[in-house]
mmCIF file of C-alpha atoms in Angstrom:
data_model
loop_
_atom_site.group_PDB
_atom_site.id
_atom_site.type_symbol
_atom_site.label_atom_id
_atom_site.label_comp_id
_atom_site.label_asym_id
_atom_site.label_seq_id
_atom_site.Cartn_x
_atom_site.Cartn_y
_atom_site.Cartn_z
ATOM 1 C CA MET F 1189 -0.062 -0.002 -0.146
ATOM 2 C CA PRO F 1190 1.471 3.337 -1.002
ATOM 3 C CA ALA F 1191 2.315 5.889 1.704
ATOM 4 C CA GLN F 1192 -0.441 8.635 2.138
ATOM 5 C CA ASN F 1193 1.491 11.786 1.580
ATOM 6 C CA PRO F 1194 -0.542 14.952 0.557
ATOM 7 C CA LEU F 1195 2.615 16.745 -0.528
ATOM 8 C CA GLN F 1196 4.056 14.017 -2.491
ATOM 9 C CA HIS F 1197 2.698 15.217 -6.029
ATOM 10 C CA GLN F 1198 4.174 18.589 -5.281
ATOM 11 C CA ARG F 1199 7.562 17.346 -4.411
ATOM 12 C CA GLN F 1200 7.764 14.953 -7.206
ATOM 13 C CA HIS F 1201 7.079 18.062 -9.542
ATOM 14 C CA ASP F 1202 9.765 19.878 -7.779
ATOM 15 C CA GLY F 1203 12.180 16.918 -8.430
ATOM 16 C CA ILE F 1204 13.327 16.815 -4.767
ATOM 17 C CA TYR F 1205 11.199 13.897 -3.490
ATOM 18 C CA HIS F 1206 13.113 10.702 -3.548
ATOM 19 C CA ILE F 1207 12.554 7.478 -1.676
ATOM 20 C CA GLY F 1208 15.441 5.400 -3.303
ATOM 21 C CA TYR F 1209 19.211 5.362 -2.588
ATOM 22 C CA PHE F 1210 21.320 7.704 -4.602
ATOM 23 C CA VAL F 1211 24.653 6.129 -6.247
ATOM 24 C CA GLY F 1212 26.683 7.366 -9.208
ATOM 25 C CA GLY F 1213 24.095 10.047 -10.186
ATOM 26 C CA LYS F 1214 21.217 7.442 -10.209
ATOM 27 C CA TRP F 1215 18.256 6.858 -7.935
ATOM 28 C CA SER F 1216 17.546 3.364 -7.332
ATOM 29 C CA GLN F 1217 15.294 1.047 -5.356
ATOM 30 C CA ALA F 1218 16.554 -1.809 -2.872
ATOM 31 C CA GLN F 1219 15.005 -5.199 -2.326
ATOM 32 C CA GLU F 1220 13.542 -3.867 1.100
ATOM 33 C CA GLN F 1221 12.038 -0.817 2.193
ATOM 34 C CA PHE F 1222 11.571 0.773 5.676
ATOM 35 C CA ASP F 1223 8.720 3.187 6.820
ATOM 36 C CA VAL F 1224 9.103 6.832 7.649
ATOM 37 C CA TYR F 1225 6.386 8.338 9.879
ATOM 38 C CA ASN F 1226 5.107 11.760 10.782
ATOM 39 C CA PRO F 1227 5.775 11.988 14.480
ATOM 40 C CA ALA F 1228 2.963 14.223 15.112
ATOM 41 C CA THR F 1229 0.216 12.109 13.609
ATOM 42 C CA GLY F 1230 1.599 8.773 13.210
ATOM 43 C CA GLU F 1231 0.902 9.040 9.406
ATOM 44 C CA LEU F 1232 2.951 6.902 7.075
ATOM 45 C CA VAL F 1233 4.898 9.379 5.038
ATOM 46 C CA ALA F 1234 7.020 7.071 2.888
ATOM 47 C CA ARG F 1235 8.415 3.669 2.300
ATOM 48 C CA VAL F 1236 12.249 4.318 1.555
ATOM 49 C CA ALA F 1237 14.843 1.976 0.130
ATOM 50 C CA LYS F 1238 16.506 0.043 2.679
ATOM 51 C CA SER F 1239 20.277 0.266 1.866
ATOM 52 C CA GLY F 1240 22.862 -2.184 3.283
ATOM 53 C CA LYS F 1241 26.380 -3.417 2.704
ATOM 54 C CA GLN F 1242 26.073 -3.766 -1.053
ATOM 55 C CA GLU F 1243 24.581 -0.303 -1.760
ATOM 56 C CA THR F 1244 27.085 1.263 0.628
ATOM 57 C CA GLU F 1245 29.952 -0.203 -1.270
ATOM 58 C CA ALA F 1246 28.557 0.835 -4.509
ATOM 59 C CA ALA F 1247 28.270 4.414 -3.040
ATOM 60 C CA ILE F 1248 31.946 4.284 -1.924
ATOM 61 C CA LYS F 1249 33.073 2.943 -5.297
ATOM 62 C CA ALA F 1250 31.282 5.757 -7.082
ATOM 63 C CA ALA F 1251 32.766 8.418 -4.824
ATOM 64 C CA SER F 1252 36.255 7.020 -5.249
ATOM 65 C CA GLU F 1253 35.981 7.006 -9.020
ATOM 66 C CA ALA F 1254 34.594 10.574 -9.047
ATOM 67 C CA PHE F 1255 37.391 11.861 -6.810
ATOM 68 C CA PRO F 1256 40.242 12.383 -9.485
ATOM 69 C CA ALA F 1257 38.173 14.546 -11.722
ATOM 70 C CA TRP F 1258 36.522 16.451 -8.929
ATOM 71 C CA ARG F 1259 39.786 17.286 -7.154
ATOM 72 C CA LYS F 1260 41.154 18.667 -10.535
ATOM 73 C CA THR F 1261 38.103 20.854 -11.119
ATOM 74 C CA PRO F 1262 39.264 24.505 -10.878
ATOM 75 C CA ALA F 1263 38.166 25.995 -7.413
ATOM 76 C CA LYS F 1264 36.363 28.654 -9.338
ATOM 77 C CA GLN F 1265 34.195 26.010 -10.898
ATOM 78 C CA ARG F 1266 33.560 24.228 -7.796
ATOM 79 C CA ALA F 1267 32.517 27.530 -6.115
ATOM 80 C CA GLU F 1268 30.093 28.264 -9.029
ATOM 81 C CA ILE F 1269 28.490 24.830 -8.606
ATOM 82 C CA LEU F 1270 28.162 25.363 -4.867
ATOM 83 C CA GLN F 1271 26.791 28.809 -5.231
ATOM 84 C CA ARG F 1272 23.957 27.342 -7.583
ATOM 85 C CA TRP F 1273 23.237 24.710 -4.838
ATOM 86 C CA TYR F 1274 22.870 27.285 -2.318
ATOM 87 C CA LEU F 1275 20.367 29.393 -4.608
ATOM 88 C CA LEU F 1276 18.412 26.217 -5.355
ATOM 89 C CA ILE F 1277 17.978 25.353 -1.740
ATOM 90 C CA MET F 1278 16.593 28.864 -1.046
ATOM 91 C CA GLU F 1279 14.375 28.620 -4.160
ATOM 92 C CA HIS F 1280 12.733 25.432 -2.590
ATOM 93 C CA GLN F 1281 12.822 26.591 0.842
ATOM 94 C CA GLN F 1282 9.175 26.160 1.489
ATOM 95 C CA SER F 1283 8.979 22.569 0.016
ATOM 96 C CA LEU F 1284 12.049 21.671 1.930
ATOM 97 C CA ALA F 1285 10.670 22.992 5.205
ATOM 98 C CA GLU F 1286 7.307 21.260 4.709
ATOM 99 C CA LEU F 1287 9.166 17.960 3.908
ATOM 100 C CA MET F 1288 11.139 18.179 7.027
ATOM 101 C CA VAL F 1289 7.920 18.951 9.094
ATOM 102 C CA SER F 1290 6.310 15.841 7.732
ATOM 103 C CA GLU F 1291 9.228 13.487 8.784
ATOM 104 C CA GLN F 1292 10.808 15.389 11.884
ATOM 105 C CA GLY F 1293 7.873 17.237 13.334
ATOM 106 C CA LYS F 1294 9.405 20.572 14.188
ATOM 107 C CA PRO F 1295 7.135 23.652 13.663
ATOM 108 C CA LEU F 1296 7.172 25.071 10.046
ATOM 109 C CA LYS F 1297 8.717 28.287 11.236
ATOM 110 C CA GLU F 1298 11.632 26.418 12.733
ATOM 111 C CA ALA F 1299 11.907 24.313 9.635
ATOM 112 C CA LEU F 1300 12.063 27.474 7.463
ATOM 113 C CA VAL F 1301 14.852 28.911 9.607
ATOM 114 C CA GLU F 1302 16.713 25.612 9.408
ATOM 115 C CA VAL F 1303 16.656 25.568 5.560
ATOM 116 C CA ALA F 1304 18.091 29.123 5.357
ATOM 117 C CA TYR F 1305 20.707 28.158 7.982
ATOM 118 C CA ALA F 1306 21.607 25.027 6.150
ATOM 119 C CA ALA F 1307 21.822 26.989 2.855
ATOM 120 C CA SER F 1308 24.096 29.356 4.584
ATOM 121 C CA PHE F 1309 26.821 26.763 5.025
ATOM 122 C CA ILE F 1310 26.851 26.097 1.230
ATOM 123 C CA GLN F 1311 27.010 29.906 0.454
ATOM 124 C CA TRP F 1312 29.954 30.356 2.895
ATOM 125 C CA PHE F 1313 32.022 27.490 1.485
ATOM 126 C CA SER F 1314 31.154 28.402 -2.030
ATOM 127 C CA GLU F 1315 33.105 31.567 -1.386
ATOM 128 C CA GLN F 1316 35.794 29.718 0.595
ATOM 129 C CA ALA F 1317 36.463 27.283 -2.294
ATOM 130 C CA LYS F 1318 38.552 29.841 -4.030
ATOM 131 C CA ARG F 1319 40.572 30.462 -0.778
ATOM 132 C CA ALA F 1320 42.392 27.156 -0.003
ATOM 133 C CA ASN F 1321 45.609 28.813 0.047
ATOM 134 C CA GLY F 1322 48.983 27.331 0.794
ATOM 135 C CA GLU F 1323 51.919 28.700 2.533
ATOM 136 C CA ILE F 1324 55.462 29.600 1.897
ATOM 137 C CA ILE F 1325 57.642 28.620 4.866
ATOM 138 C CA PRO F 1326 61.275 29.975 5.617
ATOM 139 C CA SER F 1327 63.966 27.418 5.106
ATOM 140 C CA ALA F 1328 67.016 26.786 7.114
ATOM 141 C CA LYS F 1329 68.898 26.265 3.798
ATOM 142 C CA GLU F 1330 70.074 29.324 1.842
ATOM 143 C CA GLY F 1331 68.360 29.814 -1.417
ATOM 144 C CA ALA F 1332 65.456 27.341 -0.585
ATOM 145 C CA ARG F 1333 61.803 27.779 0.192
ATOM 146 C CA ILE F 1334 59.384 25.294 1.582
ATOM 147 C CA LEU F 1335 55.920 25.271 -0.220
ATOM 148 C CA ALA F 1336 53.014 23.867 1.732
ATOM 149 C CA THR F 1337 49.841 23.149 -0.352
ATOM 150 C CA ARG F 1338 46.512 21.946 0.773
ATOM 151 C CA GLU F 1339 45.015 18.913 -0.954
ATOM 152 C CA PRO F 1340 41.623 17.167 -0.572
ATOM 153 C CA ILE F 1341 41.748 14.063 1.709
ATOM 154 C CA GLY F 1342 39.428 11.921 -0.631
ATOM 155 C CA VAL F 1343 36.171 10.159 0.012
ATOM 156 C CA VAL F 1344 34.519 11.681 3.108
ATOM 157 C CA ALA F 1345 31.447 9.808 4.759
ATOM 158 C CA ALA F 1346 28.933 12.274 6.552
ATOM 159 C CA ILE F 1347 26.788 10.502 9.154
ATOM 160 C CA THR F 1348 24.124 12.846 10.371
ATOM 161 C CA PRO F 1349 21.169 12.929 13.043
ATOM 162 C CA TRP F 1350 17.530 13.564 12.729
ATOM 163 C CA ASN F 1351 17.107 16.750 14.836
ATOM 164 C CA PHE F 1352 18.590 18.990 12.147
ATOM 165 C CA PRO F 1353 18.408 16.836 9.105
ATOM 166 C CA LEU F 1354 19.486 19.612 6.636
ATOM 167 C CA ALA F 1355 21.892 21.937 8.693
ATOM 168 C CA MET F 1356 23.982 19.027 9.914
ATOM 169 C CA LEU F 1357 24.428 17.750 6.244
ATOM 170 C CA THR F 1358 25.318 21.013 4.623
ATOM 171 C CA ARG F 1359 27.955 21.821 7.477
ATOM 172 C CA LYS F 1360 29.730 18.700 6.539
ATOM 173 C CA LEU F 1361 29.184 18.546 2.668
ATOM 174 C CA GLY F 1362 29.948 22.284 2.000
ATOM 175 C CA PRO F 1363 33.558 22.209 3.146
ATOM 176 C CA ALA F 1364 34.048 18.729 1.732
ATOM 177 C CA LEU F 1365 32.948 19.674 -1.757
ATOM 178 C CA ALA F 1366 34.768 23.102 -1.526
ATOM 179 C CA ALA F 1367 37.978 21.384 -0.781
ATOM 180 C CA GLY F 1368 37.620 18.934 -3.641
ATOM 181 C CA CYS F 1369 36.450 15.909 -1.728
ATOM 182 C CA THR F 1370 33.872 13.506 -2.781
ATOM 183 C CA GLY F 1371 31.616 11.384 -0.522
ATOM 184 C CA LEU F 1372 28.566 9.719 0.714
ATOM 185 C CA ILE F 1373 25.894 10.510 3.380
ATOM 186 C CA LYS F 1374 24.118 8.413 5.726
ATOM 187 C CA PRO F 1375 21.282 10.358 7.169
ATOM 188 C CA ALA F 1376 19.095 9.157 10.206
ATOM 189 C CA ASN F 1377 16.370 6.704 9.393
ATOM 190 C CA ASN F 1378 13.721 9.030 10.803
ATOM 191 C CA THR F 1379 14.569 11.761 8.272
ATOM 192 C CA PRO F 1380 15.941 10.392 4.958
ATOM 193 C CA LEU F 1381 13.644 12.588 2.783
ATOM 194 C CA SER F 1382 14.976 15.984 3.666
ATOM 195 C CA ALA F 1383 18.561 14.664 3.104
ATOM 196 C CA PHE F 1384 17.716 13.086 -0.235
ATOM 197 C CA ALA F 1385 16.034 16.258 -1.380
ATOM 198 C CA LEU F 1386 19.305 17.892 -0.660
ATOM 199 C CA LEU F 1387 21.100 15.526 -2.906
ATOM 200 C CA ALA F 1388 18.556 16.099 -5.719
ATOM 201 C CA LEU F 1389 19.201 19.895 -5.665
ATOM 202 C CA ALA F 1390 23.000 19.265 -5.612
ATOM 203 C CA GLU F 1391 22.422 17.147 -8.841
ATOM 204 C CA GLN F 1392 20.448 20.061 -10.352
ATOM 205 C CA ALA F 1393 23.153 22.469 -9.491
ATOM 206 C CA GLY F 1394 25.649 20.460 -11.432
ATOM 207 C CA VAL F 1395 27.462 18.516 -8.762
ATOM 208 C CA PRO F 1396 28.846 15.693 -11.077
ATOM 209 C CA ALA F 1397 27.662 11.983 -10.825
ATOM 210 C CA GLY F 1398 29.431 10.182 -7.951
ATOM 211 C CA VAL F 1399 30.708 13.172 -6.310
ATOM 212 C CA LEU F 1400 27.809 12.870 -3.712
ATOM 213 C CA ASN F 1401 25.976 9.716 -2.927
ATOM 214 C CA GLY F 1402 23.413 8.693 -0.412
ATOM 215 C CA VAL F 1403 22.326 5.666 1.434
ATOM 216 C CA VAL F 1404 20.089 4.915 4.474
ATOM 217 C CA GLY F 1405 18.501 1.867 6.076
ATOM 218 C CA ASP F 1406 20.547 -0.829 7.809
ATOM 219 C CA THR F 1407 22.580 1.176 10.101
ATOM 220 C CA HIS F 1408 24.896 -1.306 11.213
ATOM 221 C CA ALA F 1409 25.624 -2.676 7.664
ATOM 222 C CA ILE F 1410 26.197 0.828 6.373
ATOM 223 C CA SER F 1411 28.426 1.807 9.136
ATOM 224 C CA ASP F 1412 30.422 -1.378 8.994
ATOM 225 C CA ALA F 1413 31.035 -0.922 5.252
ATOM 226 C CA ILE F 1414 32.092 2.574 5.698
ATOM 227 C CA MET F 1415 34.552 1.888 8.524
ATOM 228 C CA ALA F 1416 35.929 -1.199 6.661
ATOM 229 C CA SER F 1417 36.735 0.566 3.535
ATOM 230 C CA SER F 1418 40.185 2.054 3.059
ATOM 231 C CA ASP F 1419 38.827 4.276 0.341
ATOM 232 C CA VAL F 1420 36.854 6.179 2.870
ATOM 233 C CA ARG F 1421 39.527 8.606 4.296
ATOM 234 C CA LYS F 1422 37.396 10.746 6.705
ATOM 235 C CA ILE F 1423 34.377 10.280 8.826
ATOM 236 C CA SER F 1424 32.280 13.321 10.012
ATOM 237 C CA PHE F 1425 29.718 12.237 12.419
ATOM 238 C CA THR F 1426 26.974 14.066 14.659
ATOM 239 C CA GLY F 1427 25.221 11.894 17.176
ATOM 240 C CA SER F 1428 25.546 10.171 20.464
ATOM 241 C CA THR F 1429 28.605 9.687 22.477
ATOM 242 C CA ASN F 1430 28.401 5.884 22.599
ATOM 243 C CA VAL F 1431 28.230 5.624 18.856
ATOM 244 C CA GLY F 1432 31.039 8.155 18.438
ATOM 245 C CA LYS F 1433 33.264 5.962 20.521
ATOM 246 C CA THR F 1434 32.518 3.030 18.407
ATOM 247 C CA LEU F 1435 33.222 4.869 15.313
ATOM 248 C CA MET F 1436 36.498 6.095 16.794
ATOM 249 C CA ARG F 1437 37.582 2.640 17.677
ATOM 250 C CA ASN F 1438 36.653 1.265 14.172
ATOM 251 C CA ALA F 1439 38.406 4.119 12.301
ATOM 252 C CA ALA F 1440 41.817 3.108 13.732
ATOM 253 C CA ALA F 1441 42.091 -0.054 11.643
ATOM 254 C CA THR F 1442 42.167 2.069 8.394
ATOM 255 C CA MET F 1443 43.619 5.305 10.019
ATOM 256 C CA LYS F 1444 40.407 7.453 9.140
ATOM 257 C CA ARG F 1445 40.432 10.946 10.066
ATOM 258 C CA ILE F 1446 37.581 11.805 12.173
ATOM 259 C CA SER F 1447 35.401 14.842 12.989
ATOM 260 C CA MET F 1448 32.770 14.464 15.618
ATOM 261 C CA GLU F 1449 30.012 16.422 17.413
ATOM 262 C CA LEU F 1450 28.707 14.278 20.314
ATOM 263 C CA GLY F 1451 25.967 14.504 22.830
ATOM 264 C CA GLY F 1452 26.239 16.828 25.919
ATOM 265 C CA ASN F 1453 24.961 17.185 29.350
ATOM 266 C CA ALA F 1454 24.417 20.878 29.437
ATOM 267 C CA PRO F 1455 24.013 22.816 32.740
ATOM 268 C CA TYR F 1456 21.990 26.168 32.949
ATOM 269 C CA ILE F 1457 23.284 28.351 35.954
ATOM 270 C CA VAL F 1458 21.461 31.452 37.194
ATOM 271 C CA PHE F 1459 22.948 33.535 39.918
ATOM 272 C CA ASP F 1460 20.829 35.736 42.226
ATOM 273 C CA ASP F 1461 22.027 38.908 40.559
ATOM 274 C CA ALA F 1462 20.929 37.771 37.233
ATOM 275 C CA ASP F 1463 18.340 39.519 35.034
ATOM 276 C CA LEU F 1464 15.559 37.173 35.607
ATOM 277 C CA GLU F 1465 13.519 38.183 32.594
ATOM 278 C CA ALA F 1466 16.585 37.463 30.385
ATOM 279 C CA ALA F 1467 17.329 34.222 32.254
ATOM 280 C CA VAL F 1468 13.857 32.802 31.735
ATOM 281 C CA ALA F 1469 13.834 33.750 28.024
ATOM 282 C CA GLY F 1470 17.239 32.099 27.618
ATOM 283 C CA ALA F 1471 16.032 29.037 29.510
ATOM 284 C CA MET F 1472 12.937 28.699 27.158
ATOM 285 C CA ALA F 1473 15.043 28.946 24.215
ATOM 286 C CA CYS F 1474 17.796 26.554 25.377
ATOM 287 C CA LYS F 1475 15.437 23.998 26.740
ATOM 288 C CA PHE F 1476 12.466 23.921 24.366
ATOM 289 C CA ARG F 1477 13.874 24.678 20.876
ATOM 290 C CA ASN F 1478 13.138 21.660 18.558
ATOM 291 C CA ALA F 1479 11.252 20.127 21.632
ATOM 292 C CA GLY F 1480 14.457 19.987 23.540
ATOM 293 C CA GLN F 1481 16.005 17.635 20.971
ATOM 294 C CA VAL F 1482 19.183 19.507 20.475
ATOM 295 C CA CYS F 1483 22.749 18.299 21.602
ATOM 296 C CA VAL F 1484 23.472 21.695 23.406
ATOM 297 C CA CYS F 1485 19.970 21.872 24.999
ATOM 298 C CA VAL F 1486 19.759 22.291 28.734
ATOM 299 C CA ASN F 1487 19.743 19.050 30.792
ATOM 300 C CA ARG F 1488 20.200 20.529 34.226
ATOM 301 C CA PHE F 1489 19.316 23.788 35.941
ATOM 302 C CA TYR F 1490 21.146 25.342 38.812
ATOM 303 C CA ILE F 1491 19.345 28.204 40.419
ATOM 304 C CA GLN F 1492 20.809 30.089 43.305
ATOM 305 C CA ASP F 1493 18.456 30.002 46.423
ATOM 306 C CA ALA F 1494 17.515 33.598 46.749
ATOM 307 C CA ILE F 1495 16.014 33.577 43.298
ATOM 308 C CA TYR F 1496 14.861 29.963 43.026
ATOM 309 C CA ASP F 1497 11.038 30.477 43.721
ATOM 310 C CA GLU F 1498 10.740 33.486 41.457
ATOM 311 C CA PHE F 1499 12.618 31.935 38.558
ATOM 312 C CA VAL F 1500 10.750 28.565 38.796
ATOM 313 C CA ASN F 1501 7.369 30.344 38.817
ATOM 314 C CA ARG F 1502 8.255 32.586 35.865
ATOM 315 C CA LEU F 1503 9.686 29.629 33.904
ATOM 316 C CA ALA F 1504 6.529 27.590 34.707
ATOM 317 C CA ALA F 1505 4.299 30.425 33.448
ATOM 318 C CA GLU F 1506 6.166 30.537 30.197
ATOM 319 C CA VAL F 1507 6.039 26.870 29.744
ATOM 320 C CA LYS F 1508 2.198 26.870 29.997
ATOM 321 C CA LYS F 1509 2.254 29.314 27.037
ATOM 322 C CA LEU F 1510 3.577 26.718 24.656
ATOM 323 C CA LYS F 1511 1.369 25.300 22.155
ATOM 324 C CA VAL F 1512 2.367 21.606 21.304
ATOM 325 C CA GLY F 1513 1.100 19.909 18.182
ATOM 326 C CA ASN F 1514 1.460 19.319 14.356
ATOM 327 C CA GLY F 1515 4.247 21.432 13.080
ATOM 328 C CA MET F 1516 2.014 22.372 9.986
ATOM 329 C CA ASP F 1517 -0.489 24.039 12.290
ATOM 330 C CA LYS F 1518 0.076 27.835 12.491
ATOM 331 C CA ASP F 1519 -0.323 28.466 16.088
ATOM 332 C CA VAL F 1520 1.930 25.443 17.169
ATOM 333 C CA ASN F 1521 5.305 26.515 18.503
ATOM 334 C CA MET F 1522 6.651 23.189 19.768
ATOM 335 C CA GLY F 1523 6.428 19.964 17.735
ATOM 336 C CA PRO F 1524 6.287 16.349 18.951
ATOM 337 C CA LEU F 1525 9.274 14.096 20.062
ATOM 338 C CA ILE F 1526 10.900 12.143 17.332
ATOM 339 C CA ASN F 1527 9.487 8.675 18.269
ATOM 340 C CA LEU F 1528 8.204 6.324 21.058
ATOM 341 C CA ALA F 1529 11.646 5.874 22.388
ATOM 342 C CA GLY F 1530 12.179 9.550 22.991
ATOM 343 C CA LEU F 1531 8.776 9.971 24.333
ATOM 344 C CA GLU F 1532 9.379 7.034 26.961
ATOM 345 C CA LYS F 1533 12.660 8.482 27.920
ATOM 346 C CA VAL F 1534 11.053 11.832 28.832
ATOM 347 C CA GLU F 1535 8.227 9.958 30.709
ATOM 348 C CA GLU F 1536 10.947 8.136 32.727
ATOM 349 C CA HIS F 1537 12.501 11.355 33.502
ATOM 350 C CA VAL F 1538 9.427 12.946 34.915
ATOM 351 C CA LYS F 1539 8.535 9.792 36.896
ATOM 352 C CA ASP F 1540 12.035 9.672 38.472
ATOM 353 C CA ALA F 1541 11.784 13.339 39.361
ATOM 354 C CA LEU F 1542 8.334 12.947 41.059
ATOM 355 C CA GLU F 1543 9.437 9.925 42.951
ATOM 356 C CA LYS F 1544 12.372 11.754 44.346
ATOM 357 C CA GLY F 1545 10.358 14.667 45.714
ATOM 358 C CA GLY F 1546 10.001 16.882 42.637
ATOM 359 C CA ARG F 1547 6.857 18.964 42.095
ATOM 360 C CA LEU F 1548 4.924 19.142 38.764
ATOM 361 C CA LEU F 1549 4.324 22.719 37.773
ATOM 362 C CA ALA F 1550 3.219 22.482 34.192
ATOM 363 C CA GLY F 1551 2.696 19.649 31.725
ATOM 364 C CA GLY F 1552 4.062 16.230 32.621
ATOM 365 C CA ILE F 1553 1.635 14.130 30.680
ATOM 366 C CA ALA F 1554 2.388 13.096 27.139
ATOM 367 C CA MET F 1555 0.095 14.134 24.382
ATOM 368 C CA ARG F 1556 -0.189 10.991 22.322
ATOM 369 C CA TRP F 1557 -1.489 11.831 18.811
ATOM 370 C CA ALA F 1558 -1.462 8.433 17.454
ATOM 371 C CA VAL F 1559 -0.238 4.929 18.023
ATOM 372 C CA ILE F 1560 2.979 4.720 15.999
ATOM 373 C CA SER F 1561 4.453 1.476 14.764
ATOM 374 C CA SER F 1562 6.899 -0.163 17.084
ATOM 375 C CA SER F 1563 9.330 0.115 14.206
ATOM 376 C CA GLN F 1564 9.881 3.627 15.172
ATOM 377 C CA ARG F 1565 11.479 2.703 18.391
#
């Protein structure tokens, strides 16, 4: 049974809606598919090609074969392609944002901001592509100079999370392509459609076949294939600390370079001489942005005794103003948690706090919009 997606026709017309994997400039279907749901409604958004070892190895091969030509492409030409990609992202801002809402859940206003934020990385690195300058270093030997030039590493694998499905990708792909690297992306299974839409626009912008490839599906098989390949020279990963540790260990076998942005446990500290209005506003932004699903969001509050009661009361009053719901609804300013596992984790935190003497001042009860398939866990 096909997924019920009211925006599917529009996106197919835009040429950015894809449910296959992308290798060597071609969209293909796999033997298996997996389901992508709208976390606000439980609606089936799409059935996406489930890639594994074979598809990942094909993506790596395509990126490796495309690397020699791309690295030799003049920096000015790479810059022009990236600039076209930036313009296309902004041209499709509304469609990209709506697609993101359908699979990630954040309010449309936040999604539109993310699209612009994501595009800004491509714009920035389109300009930096022409500035990968080398150095002339003084030599200890008379009549000699040492020249240091910068060269692209090679094939880069970008593994990204679901909380910012566009921005986390462009922050990795912008510098990689600007430097002359090729690569493959492995977006989160919750949000593959946004990532694949980005690849479609890159193709429209003139990124050559094989320079960018995309697989999603069997996370372990994909990761194992990437880490085992000596052709993949660098990993850029945003995600949990535990997964980061595993990737770091596995990278050692082939001496891959790694860049990681891992989970945090951020404190929010308010002293008694603070501007409480500003402190509460900051707390709301830090705690509830993207429904709190941000690696730098606040996990712990430390409030000095003298202002504790006033701060808590002000914060509770602001929390009660939040409108939680479907991100496509105009008056909603906070979307759902991404899946049942995320929901149950928050419920466990609330239960633990209450059992240890905490007081419930606002919320505390999950708003279950639909019974979502257990495959979302």
